[in-house]
Amino acid sequence: MRHRLAVGVTALATVVAVGAGATTGSGQAGAATVDDIISGVVLDVLGGSSGLGQLGTLADGLMDVVNGGGAGVADQWRVQLCGSGAANGGADCSRSTGVGLAMVAPGRIELVPVDAWGAASGIYDAVDTVDNLLPAAWQSIPDLRHPELPEGEATIGGSGFQFAFASTGGEATAISYLPVSLATAGASDGREAYAFAVVGMANAWTTDDVTTSLVGIPLPITLPGIGHVSCFGGLTAAYADGVGACVNVVGTFDFRWTAPNGELQFGLTDPTGILFDPASVLGTVIAAVMTDVSGAGNLPITLGKDFARLGFGGDHGLLSGNFVRLTSDYGSQGETTIEWLGQKLTLNPMVDVNGQDRPNHLGVPSLDLSELDPDEIVPVVSLPEFASPFGLPDAAGPSVTRTPSAAAGSEVTGPGVTGPGDPGSEVARTDDAGSEVAVDGTSVTSPSGEATDSDPTSGGGESSNSADGSSTADDSSTDSSSPQSDSASAGSEDAS
């Protein structure tokens, strides 16, 4: 499977490279023409043609430094280094016409330079010889570990920005075309990594830790290994052994495969996310970089946001309820819950997607059953906040909606009801005698259908005489213990 993916990524890079005119002969003129077009687009941004000229001069000067004294200095620490247009051992930059670096390093970097190793190792051997004359229990100096040599292939190419790193037999290739493109790749331990970008960014890393030593003695300085793939831009692709693969087209159509757990993702992304919400996007980028460098995970580095992302499998089993996931950076940003009679129903359960918690709109609802609570007769619906794209104002934050409800045969009237007994509510209920009683204390309807107005100043003792001379009263009037209530009750009995 991994070889088929590697071949596919390589084939894609080859096709685009040929189409862009990256081959020799007449193809070079075509590539130069495309670069000129892109350069014309960014003239104003870089200060006009003079600005581009200064940038090119700076890049040429940097590559001269790298390929001159820089490569020689790196060789002293057994690191093969080259800049665009040159080659040095397993580091091949001959196919790069832009700005790029390639590096091949050993798995353990010895900090004693090559020129000083002879003298340093001689001193160490002399001390070790004396140490070996001591009784075995007193010997403390380990045998001398000789420096490791660089092994691997790091290759860069194209007219953009590139960086490739290899160690312990890894093969890393980074290719990018046009000045606004970046491709980086790194591989170790015989694994392979490929990154390709045209107007965008592609990263493919599958490296191990690189340790350090001083005269063979280990030092607590380690360059951490990285397992990471990410793509974003016009046409970008990346693949890394044991990590995964990705493709992004026009910053809009996105594909991602994670090798360790087999997760597949298909996304429709919003390339304007960095423009309208830079704080959120850059925060995500920084978190992804820190997580990837620390080895705690493999999070994509992207400058956009998700309109929609469809995911399959991964760490979620077939019967987990989240095997199929549909998420978005827009719309509802949390679960929707309904609580009624002591029970709780959760819709759109939360799920982790590329390091972000998002509601899964295809997730199986969950029902939490508990003891029946007949007092909780009013369902409580909790709605999450709602995020809008393109810098539009977000909807109101999380809200709780209470839906009025009553016993069977009851009647509910009035708009904007939040619950019985709440201020301003207009809820009508039916009492045991069949009379309709308005909670707002304005009217009472008797079984005969004749309505009379009650006195709102009576302190809740709402009573009136119906056509047949009978008296009706609200429950609150009979519960009152005040003298006025007792007098009203006595008067009512006398009238009867």
CSV table of C-alpha atoms in Angstrom, one decimal:
chain,number,residue,atom,x,y,z
A,1,MET,CA,0.0,0.0,0.0
A,2,ARG,CA,2.7,2.5,1.0
A,3,HIS,CA,4.7,1.8,-2.2
A,4,ARG,CA,1.6,2.4,-4.3
A,5,LEU,CA,1.0,5.8,-2.5
A,6,ALA,CA,4.6,6.7,-3.0
A,7,VAL,CA,4.5,5.9,-6.7
A,8,GLY,CA,1.2,7.9,-7.0
A,9,VAL,CA,2.7,11.0,-5.3
A,10,THR,CA,5.8,10.7,-7.4
A,11,ALA,CA,3.8,10.4,-10.6
A,12,LEU,CA,1.7,13.4,-9.7
A,13,ALA,CA,4.9,15.4,-9.1
A,14,THR,CA,6.4,14.3,-12.4
A,15,VAL,CA,3.3,15.2,-14.4
A,16,VAL,CA,3.1,18.7,-13.0
A,17,ALA,CA,6.8,19.2,-13.3
A,18,VAL,CA,6.7,18.3,-17.0
A,19,GLY,CA,3.6,20.5,-17.5
A,20,ALA,CA,5.4,23.4,-15.8
A,21,GLY,CA,8.3,23.0,-18.1
A,22,ALA,CA,10.8,21.8,-15.5
A,23,THR,CA,12.7,19.5,-17.9
A,24,THR,CA,15.8,20.5,-19.8
A,25,GLY,CA,16.0,22.2,-23.2
A,26,SER,CA,12.9,24.1,-24.4
A,27,GLY,CA,11.1,23.1,-21.2
A,28,GLN,CA,13.3,25.5,-19.2
A,29,ALA,CA,12.0,28.4,-21.2
A,30,GLY,CA,8.5,27.4,-20.4
A,31,ALA,CA,9.3,27.2,-16.7
A,32,ALA,CA,10.9,30.6,-16.8
A,33,THR,CA,7.8,32.0,-18.5
A,34,VAL,CA,5.5,30.6,-15.7
A,35,ASP,CA,7.8,32.0,-13.1
A,36,ASP,CA,7.8,35.4,-14.8
A,37,ILE,CA,4.0,35.4,-14.7
A,38,ILE,CA,3.9,34.7,-11.0
A,39,SER,CA,6.7,37.2,-10.4
A,40,GLY,CA,4.7,39.8,-12.1
A,41,VAL,CA,1.7,39.1,-9.8
A,42,VAL,CA,3.8,39.7,-6.7
A,43,LEU,CA,5.8,42.7,-8.0
A,44,ASP,CA,3.9,45.2,-5.9
A,45,VAL,CA,4.1,43.1,-2.8
A,46,LEU,CA,7.9,42.8,-3.0
A,47,GLY,CA,8.6,46.4,-4.0
A,48,GLY,CA,8.5,46.2,-7.7
A,49,SER,CA,11.1,44.7,-10.0
A,50,SER,CA,13.9,46.2,-7.9
A,51,GLY,CA,12.5,44.4,-4.9
A,52,LEU,CA,12.5,41.1,-6.8
A,53,GLY,CA,16.0,41.8,-8.0
A,54,GLN,CA,17.2,42.4,-4.4
A,55,LEU,CA,15.4,39.2,-3.3
A,56,GLY,CA,17.1,37.2,-6.0
A,57,THR,CA,20.5,38.7,-5.2
A,58,LEU,CA,20.0,37.9,-1.5
A,59,ALA,CA,19.1,34.3,-2.4
A,60,ASP,CA,22.1,33.9,-4.7
A,61,GLY,CA,24.4,35.3,-2.0
A,62,LEU,CA,23.0,32.9,0.6
A,63,MET,CA,23.4,29.9,-1.7
A,64,ASP,CA,27.0,30.9,-2.4
A,65,VAL,CA,27.7,31.0,1.4
A,66,VAL,CA,26.1,27.6,1.9
A,67,ASN,CA,27.9,25.9,-1.0
A,68,GLY,CA,31.2,27.6,-0.1
A,69,GLY,CA,32.3,27.9,3.5
A,70,GLY,CA,29.0,26.6,4.9
A,71,ALA,CA,29.3,23.1,3.4
A,72,GLY,CA,32.9,22.9,4.6
A,73,VAL,CA,31.9,23.8,8.1
A,74,ALA,CA,29.1,21.2,8.1
A,75,ASP,CA,31.5,18.6,6.9
A,76,GLN,CA,33.6,19.1,10.1
A,77,TRP,CA,30.6,17.7,12.0
A,78,ARG,CA,30.0,14.9,9.5
A,79,VAL,CA,27.0,16.6,8.0
A,80,GLN,CA,26.6,16.7,4.2
A,81,LEU,CA,25.0,20.1,3.3
A,82,CYS,CA,24.3,21.8,0.0
A,83,GLY,CA,22.3,24.7,-1.4
A,84,SER,CA,20.5,25.2,-4.6
A,85,GLY,CA,22.5,24.3,-7.7
A,86,ALA,CA,25.1,22.2,-5.9
A,87,ALA,CA,25.6,18.7,-4.5
A,88,ASN,CA,27.5,17.2,-1.6
A,89,GLY,CA,27.6,13.5,-1.0
A,90,GLY,CA,24.0,12.2,-0.4
A,91,ALA,CA,22.7,15.8,-0.4
A,92,ASP,CA,21.6,16.7,-4.0
A,93,CYS,CA,20.6,20.3,-4.8
A,94,SER,CA,21.6,20.3,-8.4
A,95,ARG,CA,17.9,20.4,-9.6
A,96,SER,CA,16.9,23.4,-7.5
A,97,THR,CA,16.8,26.8,-9.2
A,98,GLY,CA,15.1,28.5,-6.3
A,99,VAL,CA,16.1,28.7,-2.7
A,100,GLY,CA,16.7,25.4,-1.0
A,101,LEU,CA,18.8,23.3,1.4
A,102,ALA,CA,19.5,19.6,1.6
A,103,MET,CA,21.2,17.9,4.5
A,104,VAL,CA,22.3,14.3,5.4
A,105,ALA,CA,23.2,13.7,9.0
A,106,PRO,CA,24.3,10.7,11.1
A,107,GLY,CA,22.0,9.3,13.7
A,108,ARG,CA,24.4,10.6,16.3
A,109,ILE,CA,26.3,13.9,15.8
A,110,GLU,CA,29.7,14.0,17.3
A,111,LEU,CA,30.5,17.5,18.5
A,112,VAL,CA,34.3,17.1,18.2
A,113,PRO,CA,35.1,18.3,14.7
A,114,VAL,CA,36.9,16.1,12.2
A,115,ASP,CA,40.1,18.0,12.3
A,116,ALA,CA,40.3,17.7,16.1
A,117,TRP,CA,39.1,14.1,16.4
A,118,GLY,CA,42.5,12.6,16.1
A,119,ALA,CA,43.9,14.6,19.1
A,120,ALA,CA,40.8,14.2,21.2
A,121,SER,CA,40.5,10.5,20.6
A,122,GLY,CA,44.2,10.0,21.3
A,123,ILE,CA,43.8,11.7,24.7
A,124,TYR,CA,40.7,9.6,25.4
A,125,ASP,CA,42.5,6.3,24.5
A,126,ALA,CA,45.4,7.2,26.8
A,127,VAL,CA,43.1,7.8,29.7
A,128,ASP,CA,41.2,4.7,28.9
A,129,THR,CA,44.4,2.7,28.9
A,130,VAL,CA,45.3,3.9,32.4
A,131,ASP,CA,41.7,3.1,33.5
A,132,ASN,CA,42.0,-0.4,32.1
A,133,LEU,CA,45.0,-1.0,34.4
A,134,LEU,CA,42.9,-0.5,37.5
A,135,PRO,CA,40.8,-3.4,39.1
A,136,ALA,CA,37.6,-4.0,37.2
A,137,ALA,CA,35.5,-2.6,40.1
A,138,TRP,CA,37.3,0.7,39.8
A,139,GLN,CA,37.2,1.1,36.0
A,140,SER,CA,34.7,3.8,35.0
A,141,ILE,CA,35.6,4.9,31.5
A,142,PRO,CA,33.7,3.2,28.7
A,143,ASP,CA,35.3,2.2,25.4
A,144,LEU,CA,35.6,5.0,22.9
A,145,ARG,CA,32.7,5.3,20.5
A,146,HIS,CA,33.8,6.5,17.1
A,147,PRO,CA,31.6,9.0,15.2
A,148,GLU,CA,28.9,7.9,13.0
A,149,LEU,CA,29.0,8.9,9.3
A,150,PRO,CA,26.1,10.4,7.4
A,151,GLU,CA,23.9,8.0,5.4
A,152,GLY,CA,20.9,8.7,3.3
A,153,GLU,CA,19.7,10.8,0.4
A,154,ALA,CA,18.2,14.3,0.6
A,155,THR,CA,17.1,15.8,-2.7
A,156,ILE,CA,15.5,19.1,-3.6
A,157,GLY,CA,14.3,20.5,-6.9
A,158,GLY,CA,12.2,23.3,-8.5
A,159,SER,CA,12.1,27.1,-8.5
A,160,GLY,CA,10.4,27.6,-5.1
A,161,PHE,CA,11.6,27.1,-1.5
A,162,GLN,CA,12.7,23.6,-0.4
A,163,PHE,CA,14.3,21.7,2.5
A,164,ALA,CA,15.2,18.0,2.7
A,165,PHE,CA,16.7,16.1,5.6
A,166,ALA,CA,17.9,12.5,5.7
A,167,SER,CA,19.6,10.4,8.3
A,168,THR,CA,20.4,6.7,8.9
A,169,GLY,CA,19.6,5.7,5.4
A,170,GLY,CA,16.4,7.7,4.8
A,171,GLU,CA,15.3,9.1,1.5
A,172,ALA,CA,13.7,12.5,1.5
A,173,THR,CA,12.7,14.5,-1.6
A,174,ALA,CA,11.2,18.0,-1.7
A,175,ILE,CA,10.1,19.7,-4.9
A,176,SER,CA,8.4,23.1,-5.3
A,177,TYR,CA,7.7,25.4,-8.2
A,178,LEU,CA,7.2,29.1,-8.3
A,179,PRO,CA,8.4,31.6,-5.7
A,180,VAL,CA,5.4,31.3,-3.5
A,181,SER,CA,5.8,27.5,-2.9
A,182,LEU,CA,7.4,25.6,0.0
A,183,ALA,CA,8.2,21.9,0.2
A,184,THR,CA,9.9,20.2,3.1
A,185,ALA,CA,10.7,16.5,3.7
A,186,GLY,CA,12.6,14.4,6.1
A,187,ALA,CA,13.2,10.6,6.5
A,188,SER,CA,15.3,8.3,8.7
A,189,ASP,CA,16.0,4.6,9.1
A,190,GLY,CA,15.5,3.6,5.4
A,191,ARG,CA,12.1,5.2,5.2
A,192,GLU,CA,10.9,7.5,2.4
A,193,ALA,CA,9.3,10.9,2.3
A,194,TYR,CA,8.1,13.1,-0.6
A,195,ALA,CA,6.7,16.6,-0.7
A,196,PHE,CA,5.5,18.5,-3.7
A,197,ALA,CA,4.1,22.0,-4.0
A,198,VAL,CA,3.0,24.5,-6.6
A,199,VAL,CA,1.8,27.8,-5.1
A,200,GLY,CA,1.4,26.4,-1.6
A,201,MET,CA,3.0,24.3,1.1
A,202,ALA,CA,3.6,20.6,1.5
A,203,ASN,CA,5.4,18.8,4.4
A,204,ALA,CA,6.3,15.1,4.7
A,205,TRP,CA,8.4,13.9,7.7
A,206,THR,CA,9.2,10.5,9.2
A,207,THR,CA,12.4,11.0,11.1
A,208,ASP,CA,13.9,9.5,14.3
A,209,ASP,CA,15.7,11.3,17.1
A,210,VAL,CA,19.2,12.6,16.3
A,211,THR,CA,21.4,12.4,19.4
A,212,THR,CA,24.7,14.1,20.2
A,213,SER,CA,27.9,13.1,21.9
A,214,LEU,CA,31.3,14.5,23.0
A,215,VAL,CA,34.2,12.2,22.4
A,216,GLY,CA,31.7,9.4,22.2
A,217,ILE,CA,30.1,10.3,25.5
A,218,PRO,CA,26.3,10.8,25.2
A,219,LEU,CA,25.0,14.3,25.8
A,220,PRO,CA,21.5,15.3,26.9
A,221,ILE,CA,21.0,17.2,23.6
A,222,THR,CA,18.6,15.6,21.2
A,223,LEU,CA,16.9,16.7,18.0
A,224,PRO,CA,13.5,15.1,18.2
A,225,GLY,CA,12.1,13.0,15.4
A,226,ILE,CA,9.0,14.2,13.5
A,227,GLY,CA,6.1,12.3,12.1
A,228,HIS,CA,4.0,14.7,10.1
A,229,VAL,CA,2.3,15.2,6.7
A,230,SER,CA,0.3,18.3,5.7
A,231,CYS,CA,-0.7,20.0,2.4
A,232,PHE,CA,-2.3,23.4,1.6
A,233,GLY,CA,-2.3,25.5,-1.5
A,234,GLY,CA,-2.8,25.5,-5.3
A,235,LEU,CA,-1.5,21.9,-5.9
A,236,THR,CA,0.2,20.2,-3.1
A,237,ALA,CA,0.9,16.6,-2.1
A,238,ALA,CA,2.9,14.8,0.5
A,239,TYR,CA,3.7,11.2,1.6
A,240,ALA,CA,5.8,9.8,4.5
A,241,ASP,CA,6.3,6.1,5.3
A,242,GLY,CA,4.5,5.1,8.5
A,243,VAL,CA,2.9,8.5,8.8
A,244,GLY,CA,0.4,9.0,6.0
A,245,ALA,CA,-0.4,11.1,2.9
A,246,CYS,CA,-2.3,14.2,1.9
A,247,VAL,CA,-3.4,16.2,-1.2
A,248,ASN,CA,-4.8,19.7,-1.3
A,249,VAL,CA,-6.0,21.5,-4.5
A,250,VAL,CA,-6.7,25.2,-4.7
A,251,GLY,CA,-6.8,25.4,-0.9
A,252,THR,CA,-10.3,23.9,-1.2
A,253,PHE,CA,-10.3,20.2,-1.9
A,254,ASP,CA,-8.5,18.2,0.7
A,255,PHE,CA,-7.6,14.6,1.2
A,256,ARG,CA,-5.8,13.1,4.2
A,257,TRP,CA,-4.8,9.5,5.1
A,258,THR,CA,-3.3,8.6,8.5
A,259,ALA,CA,-1.1,5.4,8.3
A,260,PRO,CA,-1.1,4.2,11.9
A,261,ASN,CA,-4.9,3.9,12.3
A,262,GLY,CA,-6.0,3.9,8.7
A,263,GLU,CA,-8.2,7.1,9.0
A,264,LEU,CA,-9.5,8.6,5.8
A,265,GLN,CA,-10.6,12.3,5.5
A,266,PHE,CA,-12.1,14.2,2.7
A,267,GLY,CA,-12.5,17.9,3.2
A,268,LEU,CA,-13.9,21.1,1.6
A,269,THR,CA,-11.7,23.8,3.1
A,270,ASP,CA,-12.0,27.6,3.3
A,271,PRO,CA,-8.8,29.3,2.1
A,272,THR,CA,-10.0,32.7,3.4
A,273,GLY,CA,-9.9,31.5,7.0
A,274,ILE,CA,-6.4,33.1,7.5
A,275,LEU,CA,-7.9,36.4,6.3
A,276,PHE,CA,-11.0,36.6,8.4
A,277,ASP,CA,-9.9,34.7,11.5
A,278,PRO,CA,-6.1,35.0,11.7
A,279,ALA,CA,-5.8,34.5,15.4
A,280,SER,CA,-7.6,31.2,15.4
A,281,VAL,CA,-5.8,29.9,12.3
A,282,LEU,CA,-2.4,30.9,13.5
A,283,GLY,CA,-3.1,29.5,16.9
A,284,THR,CA,-3.9,26.1,15.3
A,285,VAL,CA,-0.7,26.3,13.2
A,286,ILE,CA,1.4,26.9,16.3
A,287,ALA,CA,-0.3,24.1,18.2
A,288,ALA,CA,0.2,21.7,15.3
A,289,VAL,CA,3.9,22.6,15.0
A,290,MET,CA,4.5,22.2,18.7
A,291,THR,CA,2.7,18.9,18.8
A,292,ASP,CA,4.5,17.5,15.8
A,293,VAL,CA,7.9,18.6,17.0
A,294,SER,CA,7.3,17.1,20.4
A,295,GLY,CA,6.3,13.8,18.9
A,296,ALA,CA,2.9,13.9,20.7
A,297,GLY,CA,0.9,13.7,17.5
A,298,ASN,CA,0.5,14.3,13.8
A,299,LEU,CA,-1.6,17.5,13.2
A,300,PRO,CA,-1.9,19.1,9.8
A,301,ILE,CA,-0.5,22.6,9.3
A,302,THR,CA,-3.1,24.5,7.3
A,303,LEU,CA,-3.9,28.2,6.7
A,304,GLY,CA,-7.6,27.5,6.1
A,305,LYS,CA,-10.7,26.3,8.0
A,306,ASP,CA,-13.1,23.5,7.2
A,307,PHE,CA,-16.4,24.1,5.5
A,308,ALA,CA,-17.0,20.4,5.9
A,309,ARG,CA,-14.9,17.4,6.6
A,310,LEU,CA,-16.0,13.8,6.2
A,311,GLY,CA,-13.9,11.2,8.0
A,312,PHE,CA,-14.0,7.4,8.2
A,313,GLY,CA,-12.5,4.9,10.7
A,314,GLY,CA,-9.4,5.9,12.6
A,315,ASP,CA,-9.5,5.4,16.4
A,316,HIS,CA,-13.3,5.0,16.3
A,317,GLY,CA,-14.7,1.5,15.9
A,318,LEU,CA,-17.5,0.5,13.6
A,319,LEU,CA,-20.0,0.4,16.4
A,320,SER,CA,-18.7,3.4,18.3
A,321,GLY,CA,-21.2,5.8,16.9
A,322,ASN,CA,-18.5,8.0,15.4
A,323,PHE,CA,-17.1,5.7,12.7
A,324,VAL,CA,-18.4,8.1,10.1
A,325,ARG,CA,-17.9,11.8,11.0
A,326,LEU,CA,-19.1,15.0,9.4
A,327,THR,CA,-17.7,18.1,11.1
A,328,SER,CA,-17.2,21.8,10.3
A,329,ASP,CA,-15.4,24.8,11.7
A,330,TYR,CA,-18.7,26.7,11.0
A,331,GLY,CA,-22.2,26.2,12.1
A,332,SER,CA,-23.0,24.7,15.5
A,333,GLN,CA,-19.9,24.3,17.6
A,334,GLY,CA,-21.1,21.9,20.3
A,335,GLU,CA,-23.6,19.2,21.3
A,336,THR,CA,-27.3,19.7,21.4
A,337,THR,CA,-29.0,18.2,24.5
A,338,ILE,CA,-32.6,17.6,25.5
A,339,GLU,CA,-33.4,16.9,29.1
A,340,TRP,CA,-36.9,15.7,30.1
A,341,LEU,CA,-38.3,13.8,33.0
A,342,GLY,CA,-34.8,13.1,34.3
A,343,GLN,CA,-33.5,11.7,31.0
A,344,LYS,CA,-30.9,13.3,28.7
A,345,LEU,CA,-30.7,12.9,24.9
A,346,THR,CA,-27.4,14.2,23.2
A,347,LEU,CA,-27.4,15.0,19.6
A,348,ASN,CA,-24.2,15.7,17.5
A,349,PRO,CA,-21.8,14.2,20.0
A,350,MET,CA,-18.3,15.8,20.2
A,351,VAL,CA,-15.4,14.1,18.5
A,352,ASP,CA,-11.7,15.0,18.0
A,353,VAL,CA,-10.8,15.9,14.4
A,354,ASN,CA,-7.1,16.9,13.8
A,355,GLY,CA,-6.7,18.0,17.3
A,356,GLN,CA,-9.9,20.1,17.5
A,357,ASP,CA,-13.2,19.1,19.3
A,358,ARG,CA,-16.1,19.4,16.9
A,359,PRO,CA,-19.7,18.1,16.9
A,360,ASN,CA,-20.2,15.1,14.7
A,361,HIS,CA,-23.4,15.8,12.6
A,362,LEU,CA,-23.5,12.1,11.6
A,363,GLY,CA,-22.8,10.8,15.1
A,364,VAL,CA,-25.2,8.4,16.7
A,365,PRO,CA,-27.3,10.2,19.4
A,366,SER,CA,-26.8,9.0,23.0
A,367,LEU,CA,-29.5,8.6,25.6
A,368,ASP,CA,-28.6,8.8,29.3
A,369,LEU,CA,-31.3,7.0,31.3
A,370,SER,CA,-31.8,7.7,35.0
A,371,GLU,CA,-34.5,7.7,37.5
A,372,LEU,CA,-37.8,9.2,36.3
A,373,ASP,CA,-38.4,12.7,37.5
A,374,PRO,CA,-42.1,13.7,37.1
A,375,ASP,CA,-41.4,17.2,38.4
A,376,GLU,CA,-39.2,17.9,35.3
A,377,ILE,CA,-42.2,18.1,33.1
A,378,VAL,CA,-40.8,20.9,31.0
A,379,PRO,CA,-38.2,19.7,28.4
A,380,VAL,CA,-34.9,21.7,28.5
A,381,VAL,CA,-33.2,22.1,25.1
A,382,SER,CA,-29.6,23.3,25.2
A,383,LEU,CA,-28.3,24.8,21.9
A,384,PRO,CA,-24.5,25.4,21.2
A,385,GLU,CA,-23.0,28.6,19.8
A,386,PHE,CA,-23.0,29.1,16.0
A,387,ALA,CA,-20.0,30.2,14.0
A,388,SER,CA,-20.3,32.0,10.7
A,389,PRO,CA,-17.8,32.0,7.7
A,390,PHE,CA,-16.2,35.0,5.9
A,391,GLY,CA,-16.0,37.2,8.9
A,392,LEU,CA,-19.8,37.4,9.3
A,393,PRO,CA,-21.0,38.0,12.9
A,394,ASP,CA,-21.5,34.8,14.8
A,395,ALA,CA,-25.0,33.9,16.0
A,396,ALA,CA,-25.9,34.2,19.7
A,397,GLY,CA,-23.9,32.1,22.1
A,398,PRO,CA,-25.1,28.9,23.8
A,399,SER,CA,-28.8,29.1,24.8
A,400,VAL,CA,-31.3,27.0,26.8
A,401,THR,CA,-34.9,26.8,25.6
A,402,ARG,CA,-37.7,25.5,27.8
A,403,THR,CA,-40.7,24.1,26.0
A,404,PRO,CA,-43.9,24.4,28.0
A,405,SER,CA,-45.8,21.2,28.7
A,406,ALA,CA,-48.7,20.1,30.9
A,407,ALA,CA,-50.8,17.1,31.7
A,408,ALA,CA,-52.9,15.3,29.1
A,409,GLY,CA,-55.9,17.4,28.0
A,410,SER,CA,-54.3,20.7,28.9
A,411,GLU,CA,-54.2,23.7,26.6
A,412,VAL,CA,-51.1,25.9,26.1
A,413,THR,CA,-51.5,29.4,24.7
A,414,GLY,CA,-49.4,32.5,24.3
A,415,PRO,CA,-46.3,33.2,22.3
A,416,GLY,CA,-42.7,33.3,23.7
A,417,VAL,CA,-43.4,31.0,26.6
A,418,THR,CA,-40.4,30.0,28.6
A,419,GLY,CA,-42.2,28.0,31.3
A,420,PRO,CA,-45.1,28.1,33.7
A,421,GLY,CA,-44.8,30.6,36.4
A,422,ASP,CA,-42.0,32.6,34.6
A,423,PRO,CA,-42.7,36.4,34.5
A,424,GLY,CA,-44.6,37.4,31.4
A,425,SER,CA,-45.7,33.9,30.5
A,426,GLU,CA,-49.1,33.4,29.1
A,427,VAL,CA,-50.0,29.8,29.8
A,428,ALA,CA,-53.5,28.6,30.2
A,429,ARG,CA,-54.2,25.4,32.1
A,430,THR,CA,-57.3,23.4,32.8
A,431,ASP,CA,-58.2,22.7,36.4
A,432,ASP,CA,-59.8,19.5,37.7
A,433,ALA,CA,-63.4,21.0,37.4
A,434,GLY,CA,-62.8,21.6,33.7
A,435,SER,CA,-62.4,25.4,34.1
A,436,GLU,CA,-59.7,27.2,32.1
A,437,VAL,CA,-57.5,29.3,34.4
A,438,ALA,CA,-55.1,31.9,33.0
A,439,VAL,CA,-51.9,32.1,35.0
A,440,ASP,CA,-51.5,35.8,34.2
A,441,GLY,CA,-54.5,36.4,36.5
A,442,THR,CA,-56.8,38.1,34.0
A,443,SER,CA,-59.7,35.8,33.3
A,444,VAL,CA,-61.4,32.6,34.4
A,445,THR,CA,-63.7,30.5,32.3
A,446,SER,CA,-66.3,28.3,34.0
A,447,PRO,CA,-67.6,25.0,32.7
A,448,SER,CA,-70.6,26.8,31.3
A,449,GLY,CA,-68.4,28.8,29.0
A,450,GLU,CA,-69.0,32.2,30.6
A,451,ALA,CA,-65.8,34.2,31.3
A,452,THR,CA,-65.5,36.8,34.1
A,453,ASP,CA,-62.7,39.1,34.9
A,454,SER,CA,-60.9,38.7,38.2
A,455,ASP,CA,-59.5,41.5,40.3
A,456,PRO,CA,-55.7,41.6,39.9
A,457,THR,CA,-55.4,43.5,43.2
A,458,SER,CA,-57.1,40.8,45.3
A,459,GLY,CA,-53.7,39.3,46.1
A,460,GLY,CA,-54.4,36.0,44.3
A,461,GLY,CA,-57.9,35.5,45.8
A,462,GLU,CA,-59.4,35.5,42.4
A,463,SER,CA,-63.2,34.7,42.9
A,464,SER,CA,-66.3,35.7,40.9
A,465,ASN,CA,-69.9,34.7,40.7
A,466,SER,CA,-71.0,32.8,37.6
A,467,ALA,CA,-74.5,33.0,36.0
A,468,ASP,CA,-76.0,30.3,38.2
A,469,GLY,CA,-74.9,32.0,41.4
A,470,SER,CA,-72.0,29.7,42.1
A,471,SER,CA,-68.6,30.9,43.1
A,472,THR,CA,-65.2,30.0,41.6
A,473,ALA,CA,-61.9,30.7,43.1
A,474,ASP,CA,-58.2,30.1,42.3
A,475,ASP,CA,-56.4,27.6,44.3
A,476,SER,CA,-54.2,30.3,45.8
A,477,SER,CA,-57.2,32.0,47.4
A,478,THR,CA,-58.0,28.9,49.4
A,479,ASP,CA,-54.5,28.5,50.5
A,480,SER,CA,-54.2,32.0,51.9
A,481,SER,CA,-54.1,32.3,55.7
A,482,SER,CA,-54.7,36.0,55.9
A,483,PRO,CA,-57.8,37.5,57.6
A,484,GLN,CA,-58.9,39.0,54.3
A,485,SER,CA,-59.0,35.6,52.8
A,486,ASP,CA,-61.0,34.2,55.7
A,487,SER,CA,-63.5,37.0,55.4
A,488,ALA,CA,-63.9,36.6,51.7
A,489,SER,CA,-64.5,32.9,52.2
A,490,ALA,CA,-67.1,33.5,54.9
A,491,GLY,CA,-68.9,36.1,52.7
A,492,SER,CA,-69.0,33.7,49.8
A,493,GLU,CA,-70.6,31.0,52.0
A,494,ASP,CA,-73.2,33.5,53.3
A,495,ALA,CA,-74.0,34.5,49.7
A,496,SER,CA,-74.6,30.9,48.8
